[in-house]
mmCIF file of C-alpha atoms in Angstrom:
data_model
loop_
_atom_site.group_PDB
_atom_site.id
_atom_site.type_symbol
_atom_site.label_atom_id
_atom_site.label_comp_id
_atom_site.label_asym_id
_atom_site.label_seq_id
_atom_site.Cartn_x
_atom_site.Cartn_y
_atom_site.Cartn_z
ATOM 1 C CA MET A 1 11.496 -22.970 -7.731
ATOM 2 C CA ASN A 2 10.987 -21.600 -4.203
ATOM 3 C CA ASP A 3 7.445 -21.466 -3.242
ATOM 4 C CA ARG A 4 7.470 -17.608 -2.912
ATOM 5 C CA ASN A 5 10.056 -15.209 -5.252
ATOM 6 C CA THR A 6 9.721 -11.776 -5.040
ATOM 7 C CA VAL A 7 9.860 -10.409 -8.823
ATOM 8 C CA THR A 8 11.928 -8.359 -9.840
ATOM 9 C CA GLY A 9 12.743 -8.671 -13.329
ATOM 10 C CA GLY A 10 9.189 -8.006 -14.711
ATOM 11 C CA ARG A 11 8.808 -11.742 -15.805
ATOM 12 C CA GLU A 12 6.609 -11.965 -18.837
ATOM 13 C CA PRO A 13 4.381 -14.901 -19.522
ATOM 14 C CA ALA A 14 5.820 -16.688 -22.580
ATOM 15 C CA ARG A 15 4.558 -14.960 -25.626
ATOM 16 C CA HIS A 16 4.129 -17.841 -28.300
ATOM 17 C CA ARG A 17 1.696 -19.827 -26.835
ATOM 18 C CA ARG A 18 -1.968 -18.407 -27.673
ATOM 19 C CA VAL A 19 -3.633 -19.774 -24.395
ATOM 20 C CA LEU A 20 -6.987 -18.919 -23.398
ATOM 21 C CA ARG A 21 -6.627 -17.132 -20.295
ATOM 22 C CA ARG A 22 -9.665 -16.715 -18.048
ATOM 23 C CA ILE A 23 -10.483 -15.576 -14.819
ATOM 24 C CA GLY A 24 -13.052 -17.975 -14.097
ATOM 25 C CA GLU A 25 -16.235 -18.118 -11.740
ATOM 26 C CA MET A 26 -15.767 -17.907 -7.888
ATOM 27 C CA VAL A 27 -17.756 -20.620 -7.020
ATOM 28 C CA LEU A 28 -19.634 -21.493 -3.339
ATOM 29 C CA ALA A 29 -18.618 -24.632 -2.754
ATOM 30 C CA PRO A 30 -16.727 -26.880 0.199
ATOM 31 C CA SER A 31 -14.234 -28.527 -2.081
ATOM 32 C CA LEU A 32 -12.320 -28.030 -5.048
ATOM 33 C CA PHE A 33 -14.599 -29.919 -8.197
ATOM 34 C CA ILE A 34 -15.100 -27.164 -10.357
ATOM 35 C CA GLY A 35 -15.835 -26.725 -14.045
ATOM 36 C CA ALA A 36 -13.732 -24.894 -16.553
ATOM 37 C CA ALA A 37 -12.455 -21.488 -15.758
ATOM 38 C CA ALA A 38 -13.832 -21.292 -12.408
ATOM 39 C CA LEU A 39 -13.357 -19.159 -9.137
ATOM 40 C CA LEU A 40 -13.769 -21.128 -6.310
ATOM 41 C CA VAL A 41 -14.602 -20.076 -2.623
ATOM 42 C CA SER A 42 -16.569 -22.136 -0.138
ATOM 43 C CA ALA A 43 -19.693 -22.095 1.458
ATOM 44 C CA GLY A 44 -18.578 -20.293 4.626
ATOM 45 C CA TYR A 45 -16.778 -17.666 3.168
ATOM 46 C CA LEU A 46 -19.679 -15.605 3.066
ATOM 47 C CA ALA A 47 -20.518 -16.206 6.767
ATOM 48 C CA GLY A 48 -16.967 -15.165 7.416
ATOM 49 C CA ARG A 49 -14.861 -17.887 6.598
ATOM 50 C CA LEU A 50 -13.434 -19.522 3.198
ATOM 51 C CA ASP A 51 -11.912 -22.873 3.252
ATOM 52 C CA THR A 52 -10.980 -23.107 -0.497
ATOM 53 C CA PRO A 53 -8.864 -22.515 -3.510
ATOM 54 C CA GLY A 54 -10.024 -19.605 -5.496
ATOM 55 C CA LEU A 55 -9.084 -17.347 -8.664
ATOM 56 C CA VAL A 56 -8.625 -20.351 -11.247
ATOM 57 C CA ALA A 57 -8.146 -19.520 -15.075
ATOM 58 C CA ASP A 58 -9.044 -22.209 -17.927
ATOM 59 C CA ALA A 59 -5.610 -21.981 -19.511
ATOM 60 C CA ALA A 60 -6.479 -24.702 -22.351
ATOM 61 C CA GLU A 61 -5.326 -24.419 -25.937
ATOM 62 C CA ARG A 62 -8.549 -23.460 -28.397
ATOM 63 C CA PRO A 63 -8.795 -22.497 -31.803
ATOM 64 C CA ALA A 64 -8.909 -18.938 -32.148
ATOM 65 C CA SER A 65 -12.722 -18.752 -33.235
ATOM 66 C CA SER A 66 -13.791 -20.323 -29.913
ATOM 67 C CA PRO A 67 -16.111 -17.982 -27.594
ATOM 68 C CA ALA A 68 -14.022 -15.899 -25.342
ATOM 69 C CA SER A 69 -16.705 -15.526 -23.054
ATOM 70 C CA ALA A 70 -17.944 -18.968 -22.590
ATOM 71 C CA VAL A 71 -18.350 -19.608 -19.149
ATOM 72 C CA ARG A 72 -18.294 -23.596 -19.764
ATOM 73 C CA PRO A 73 -17.106 -24.604 -23.397
ATOM 74 C CA PRO A 74 -17.891 -28.508 -24.158
ATOM 75 C CA PRO A 75 -16.414 -31.249 -23.003
ATOM 76 C CA PRO A 76 -13.554 -32.118 -23.109
ATOM 77 C CA LEU A 77 -12.780 -30.060 -20.200
ATOM 78 C CA PRO A 78 -9.132 -28.594 -19.772
ATOM 79 C CA PRO A 79 -7.213 -28.689 -16.603
ATOM 80 C CA VAL A 80 -7.764 -25.543 -14.648
ATOM 81 C CA ASP A 81 -5.035 -23.604 -12.925
ATOM 82 C CA VAL A 82 -5.883 -22.655 -9.781
ATOM 83 C CA LEU A 83 -5.270 -19.475 -8.104
ATOM 84 C CA PRO A 84 -6.249 -20.035 -3.908
ATOM 85 C CA ALA A 85 -9.004 -17.387 -2.445
ATOM 86 C CA PRO A 86 -9.425 -16.227 1.230
ATOM 87 C CA THR A 87 -9.323 -19.079 3.841
ATOM 88 C CA GLU A 88 -10.598 -17.216 6.624
ATOM 89 C CA ARG A 89 -11.751 -13.395 7.174
ATOM 90 C CA THR A 90 -8.909 -12.116 9.772
ATOM 91 C CA SER A 91 -7.619 -8.895 10.977
ATOM 92 C CA SER A 92 -4.288 -7.909 9.510
ATOM 93 C CA PRO A 93 -1.318 -10.366 10.155
ATOM 94 C CA PRO A 94 1.908 -8.683 9.985
ATOM 95 C CA GLU A 95 3.394 -7.384 6.960
ATOM 96 C CA PRO A 96 7.422 -6.839 5.863
ATOM 97 C CA GLY A 97 7.771 -3.014 6.595
ATOM 98 C CA ALA A 98 8.746 -1.426 3.290
ATOM 99 C CA SER A 99 12.756 -0.311 2.281
ATOM 100 C CA GLY A 100 13.807 2.070 -0.256
ATOM 101 C CA PRO A 101 12.481 5.491 -1.596
ATOM 102 C CA VAL A 102 8.976 4.970 -0.738
ATOM 103 C CA ALA A 103 9.628 3.771 3.066
ATOM 104 C CA GLU A 104 8.513 7.136 4.290
ATOM 105 C CA ALA A 105 5.909 7.693 2.095
ATOM 106 C CA LYS A 106 4.611 4.383 3.428
ATOM 107 C CA GLU A 107 4.908 4.984 7.037
ATOM 108 C CA ARG A 108 2.802 8.116 6.634
ATOM 109 C CA ALA A 109 -0.248 6.232 4.705
ATOM 110 C CA GLU A 110 0.041 3.697 7.718
ATOM 111 C CA ARG A 111 -1.014 6.596 9.736
ATOM 112 C CA ARG A 112 -3.797 7.462 7.775
ATOM 113 C CA LYS A 113 -6.995 6.331 9.272
ATOM 114 C CA PRO A 114 -9.268 4.260 7.031
ATOM 115 C CA ARG A 115 -12.311 4.627 5.166
ATOM 116 C CA PRO A 116 -15.019 3.027 6.997
ATOM 117 C CA MET A 117 -16.597 -0.160 5.036
ATOM 118 C CA SER A 118 -19.472 2.131 3.142
ATOM 119 C CA THR A 119 -16.222 3.682 0.777
ATOM 120 C CA PRO A 120 -17.970 4.085 -2.708
ATOM 121 C CA ALA A 121 -17.485 1.194 -5.272
ATOM 122 C CA PRO A 122 -14.515 1.322 -7.924
ATOM 123 C CA VAL A 123 -15.405 2.791 -10.889
ATOM 124 C CA THR A 124 -11.796 2.545 -12.894
ATOM 125 C CA ILE A 125 -8.041 1.719 -11.994
ATOM 126 C CA SER A 126 -5.640 3.629 -13.843
ATOM 127 C CA ILE A 127 -1.380 2.271 -13.600
ATOM 128 C CA PRO A 128 0.542 4.410 -15.651
ATOM 129 C CA ASP A 129 3.572 2.075 -15.382
ATOM 130 C CA MET A 130 1.248 -0.336 -17.086
ATOM 131 C CA ASP A 131 -0.022 2.275 -19.694
ATOM 132 C CA ILE A 132 -3.776 1.245 -18.706
ATOM 133 C CA ALA A 133 -6.997 2.807 -17.212
ATOM 134 C CA GLN A 134 -9.538 -0.018 -17.289
ATOM 135 C CA ASN A 135 -12.983 -0.409 -16.260
ATOM 136 C CA VAL A 136 -13.899 -2.648 -13.094
ATOM 137 C CA VAL A 137 -16.675 -4.649 -13.094
ATOM 138 C CA GLU A 138 -18.157 -5.664 -9.256
ATOM 139 C CA LEU A 139 -18.037 -9.585 -8.849
ATOM 140 C CA GLY A 140 -21.599 -10.290 -7.298
ATOM 141 C CA VAL A 141 -23.151 -14.057 -6.432
ATOM 142 C CA LYS A 142 -25.351 -15.722 -8.427
ATOM 143 C CA GLY A 143 -27.083 -18.703 -6.817
ATOM 144 C CA SER A 144 -23.719 -20.248 -5.829
ATOM 145 C CA VAL A 145 -21.446 -18.334 -8.282
ATOM 146 C CA LEU A 146 -19.565 -15.831 -8.036
ATOM 147 C CA GLN A 147 -19.838 -14.289 -11.664
ATOM 148 C CA THR A 148 -16.353 -13.079 -13.152
ATOM 149 C CA PRO A 149 -14.962 -10.168 -15.818
ATOM 150 C CA LYS A 150 -16.330 -11.445 -19.330
ATOM 151 C CA ASP A 151 -13.557 -8.774 -20.865
ATOM 152 C CA TYR A 152 -10.181 -9.613 -21.368
ATOM 153 C CA GLY A 153 -9.634 -5.651 -20.447
ATOM 154 C CA ASP A 154 -11.925 -5.472 -17.268
ATOM 155 C CA ILE A 155 -10.396 -5.708 -13.860
ATOM 156 C CA GLY A 156 -12.633 -7.635 -11.527
ATOM 157 C CA TRP A 157 -13.432 -6.461 -8.162
ATOM 158 C CA TRP A 158 -14.748 -8.664 -5.307
ATOM 159 C CA ARG A 159 -17.300 -6.440 -3.981
ATOM 160 C CA ASP A 160 -18.198 -8.852 -0.747
ATOM 161 C CA GLY A 161 -14.389 -7.853 0.233
ATOM 162 C CA PRO A 162 -13.291 -4.696 1.352
ATOM 163 C CA THR A 163 -13.629 -1.617 -0.941
ATOM 164 C CA PRO A 164 -10.721 0.538 -2.267
ATOM 165 C CA GLY A 165 -9.930 2.986 0.369
ATOM 166 C CA SER A 166 -11.159 1.396 2.947
ATOM 167 C CA ALA A 167 -10.212 -1.200 6.097
ATOM 168 C CA GLY A 168 -8.710 -4.062 4.963
ATOM 169 C CA ALA A 169 -7.472 -5.328 1.557
ATOM 170 C CA ALA A 170 -9.373 -4.962 -1.231
ATOM 171 C CA ALA A 171 -8.459 -7.458 -3.893
ATOM 172 C CA VAL A 172 -8.588 -7.234 -7.607
ATOM 173 C CA VAL A 173 -8.481 -9.483 -10.030
ATOM 174 C CA GLY A 174 -7.283 -9.508 -13.729
ATOM 175 C CA HIS A 175 -6.410 -11.943 -16.987
ATOM 176 C CA VAL A 176 -2.869 -12.456 -17.646
ATOM 177 C CA ASP A 177 -3.346 -13.577 -21.357
ATOM 178 C CA SER A 178 -6.213 -13.982 -23.894
ATOM 179 C CA PRO A 179 -6.657 -16.002 -27.366
ATOM 180 C CA ASP A 180 -5.224 -12.884 -28.825
ATOM 181 C CA GLY A 181 -2.128 -12.006 -26.902
ATOM 182 C CA PRO A 182 -1.529 -10.345 -23.385
ATOM 183 C CA ALA A 183 -4.883 -9.324 -21.651
ATOM 184 C CA VAL A 184 -5.119 -6.327 -18.464
ATOM 185 C CA PHE A 185 -2.475 -7.629 -15.829
ATOM 186 C CA TYR A 186 0.122 -8.731 -18.348
ATOM 187 C CA GLN A 187 2.453 -6.106 -17.475
ATOM 188 C CA LEU A 188 1.688 -7.285 -13.412
ATOM 189 C CA ALA A 189 4.335 -8.940 -12.817
ATOM 190 C CA GLY A 190 7.251 -6.014 -14.214
ATOM 191 C CA LEU A 191 5.315 -3.528 -11.660
ATOM 192 C CA ARG A 192 8.333 -1.634 -9.379
ATOM 193 C CA GLU A 193 8.124 -0.498 -6.238
ATOM 194 C CA GLY A 194 6.404 3.166 -5.773
ATOM 195 C CA ALA A 195 4.474 2.760 -8.911
ATOM 196 C CA GLU A 196 0.972 4.779 -8.587
ATOM 197 C CA ILE A 197 -2.262 3.251 -9.113
ATOM 198 C CA SER A 198 -5.334 5.570 -9.252
ATOM 199 C CA VAL A 199 -8.695 3.953 -8.325
ATOM 200 C CA LEU A 200 -12.123 6.311 -9.431
ATOM 201 C CA ARG A 201 -14.394 5.887 -7.070
ATOM 202 C CA LYS A 202 -18.656 5.978 -7.540
ATOM 203 C CA ASP A 203 -18.398 9.331 -5.194
ATOM 204 C CA GLY A 204 -15.914 10.809 -8.340
ATOM 205 C CA SER A 205 -12.824 10.685 -5.629
ATOM 206 C CA THR A 206 -9.738 8.684 -6.238
ATOM 207 C CA ALA A 207 -8.197 6.546 -3.625
ATOM 208 C CA VAL A 208 -4.401 6.446 -4.762
ATOM 209 C CA PHE A 209 -1.895 3.413 -3.778
ATOM 210 C CA ALA A 210 1.880 2.951 -4.662
ATOM 211 C CA ILE A 211 3.233 -0.584 -5.087
ATOM 212 C CA ASP A 212 5.213 -2.336 -1.966
ATOM 213 C CA ARG A 213 6.303 -4.949 -3.250
ATOM 214 C CA VAL A 214 5.302 -7.691 -6.158
ATOM 215 C CA GLU A 215 5.430 -11.430 -5.584
ATOM 216 C CA ARG A 216 5.332 -14.566 -7.041
ATOM 217 C CA TYR A 217 3.354 -17.631 -5.171
ATOM 218 C CA SER A 218 3.849 -21.293 -6.129
ATOM 219 C CA ARG A 219 -0.787 -22.389 -6.289
ATOM 220 C CA ASN A 220 0.735 -24.692 -3.357
ATOM 221 C CA ALA A 221 1.593 -22.187 -0.878
ATOM 222 C CA PHE A 222 -0.559 -18.865 -1.919
ATOM 223 C CA PRO A 223 -1.099 -16.751 1.262
ATOM 224 C CA SER A 224 -4.600 -16.602 1.093
ATOM 225 C CA GLU A 225 -4.854 -15.070 4.735
ATOM 226 C CA GLN A 226 -2.454 -12.376 3.619
ATOM 227 C CA VAL A 227 -3.935 -11.656 0.525
ATOM 228 C CA TYR A 228 -7.609 -11.183 1.561
ATOM 229 C CA ARG A 229 -7.313 -9.851 4.643
ATOM 230 C CA VAL A 230 -9.965 -7.832 6.487
ATOM 231 C CA GLY A 231 -9.631 -5.200 8.371
ATOM 232 C CA GLY A 232 -5.863 -3.333 8.976
ATOM 233 C CA ARG A 233 -4.543 -0.350 7.011
ATOM 234 C CA SER A 234 -5.878 0.204 3.839
ATOM 235 C CA ALA A 235 -4.758 -1.933 0.782
ATOM 236 C CA LEU A 236 -4.869 -2.939 -2.511
ATOM 237 C CA HIS A 237 -3.832 -6.435 -3.729
ATOM 238 C CA LEU A 238 -3.746 -7.215 -7.640
ATOM 239 C CA ILE A 239 -3.414 -10.996 -8.367
ATOM 240 C CA THR A 240 -3.061 -13.017 -12.010
ATOM 241 C CA CYS A 241 -1.320 -16.116 -12.632
ATOM 242 C CA GLY A 242 2.034 -16.029 -13.750
ATOM 243 C CA GLY A 243 5.242 -18.525 -13.615
ATOM 244 C CA ASP A 244 5.865 -21.083 -16.035
ATOM 245 C CA TYR A 245 3.259 -22.737 -17.514
ATOM 246 C CA ASP A 246 3.036 -26.375 -17.699
ATOM 247 C CA ARG A 247 1.951 -27.539 -20.795
ATOM 248 C CA GLU A 248 0.971 -31.277 -19.255
ATOM 249 C CA ALA A 249 -1.175 -30.050 -16.581
ATOM 250 C CA GLY A 250 -2.582 -27.126 -19.103
ATOM 251 C CA GLN A 251 -2.229 -24.283 -16.309
ATOM 252 C CA TYR A 252 0.625 -21.740 -14.877
ATOM 253 C CA GLU A 253 2.301 -22.912 -11.964
ATOM 254 C CA ASP A 254 1.998 -19.622 -9.965
ATOM 255 C CA ASN A 255 0.421 -17.060 -9.278
ATOM 256 C CA VAL A 256 1.333 -12.827 -9.013
ATOM 257 C CA VAL A 257 0.253 -10.796 -6.120
ATOM 258 C CA ALA A 258 1.159 -7.258 -6.229
ATOM 259 C CA TYR A 259 0.903 -5.510 -2.674
ATOM 260 C CA ALA A 260 -0.307 -1.604 -2.919
ATOM 261 C CA TYR A 261 -0.758 0.562 0.083
ATOM 262 C CA LEU A 262 -2.994 4.050 -0.178
ATOM 263 C CA MET A 263 -1.114 7.097 0.048
ATOM 264 C CA ASP A 264 -3.988 9.715 -0.431
ATOM 265 C CA ILE A 265 -7.735 10.037 -0.967
ATOM 266 C CA ARG A 266 -8.330 12.901 -3.358
ATOM 267 C CA ASP A 267 -11.876 14.208 -3.104
ATOM 268 C CA ALA A 268 -13.863 14.981 -6.123
ATOM 269 C CA ASN A 269 -13.223 18.309 -8.309
ATOM 270 C CA PRO A 270 -16.254 20.210 -7.233
ATOM 271 C CA ALA A 271 -16.200 22.039 -10.578
ATOM 272 C CA ASP A 272 -16.739 18.016 -12.101
ATOM 273 C CA GLU A 273 -19.748 17.311 -9.902
ATOM 274 C CA GLN A 274 -21.597 20.522 -10.912
ATOM 275 C CA LYS A 275 -21.051 19.535 -14.874
ATOM 276 C CA GLU A 276 -22.379 16.372 -13.735
ATOM 277 C CA THR A 277 -25.222 17.278 -11.855
ATOM 278 C CA ASP A 278 -26.002 20.062 -14.706
ATOM 279 C CA SER A 279 -26.158 17.811 -16.970
#
């Protein structure tokens, strides 16, 4: 299997595994020794550098009665599936140009001046092609651990990274499946070029993105610097696990990343703002 593959067929995870998929915690630690369902980052991240792979998901099969929200289940702990996290805060590396029907729109979008880093935080993310409109939860640091979404239907945004609509690539993560079946990002690999994503933000404005491409990477060849870049054109990168499930290792072999670029920012409807003021 190639280290990098462009996803063209909308490959879905196996349906009959009943695998517990959890986007785990992001731990600020310099090495990759983690508990179950942990999302790792090195201690240097908040200072501007991440050296440790980061997003992990608990892929062990568990009884249906096992609590879905448990952060650290009792021993024996299963292996974990590692999705690399940022390795370095950096300006935007060159990315392949768009081709196809949205190339012209992408070129115009790249000329937009990104909003400053003070851009309001995301509230919900809507993806019509996936038939979802889900809440966004902020992933904040508590002690040495970055908390993660407890609900399989929520999308997690790392609040210390770029904000959707600001300069740089805002990174959001979601579960691919759950003990009961598909989760919020189950269909992420099937998104097509040009598919729109709307991010409603706290000030009532909406940042509209369009899918450029969807890639699948081997866990050992995850392009952290590109996926988690800081600075450069405004983008939204959506991340989950994918590829084949390795039952022996208890983890998926790949990671799926959907790359989207900023098309437009729509201001809040004045009438809606007035309603909120009157209520």
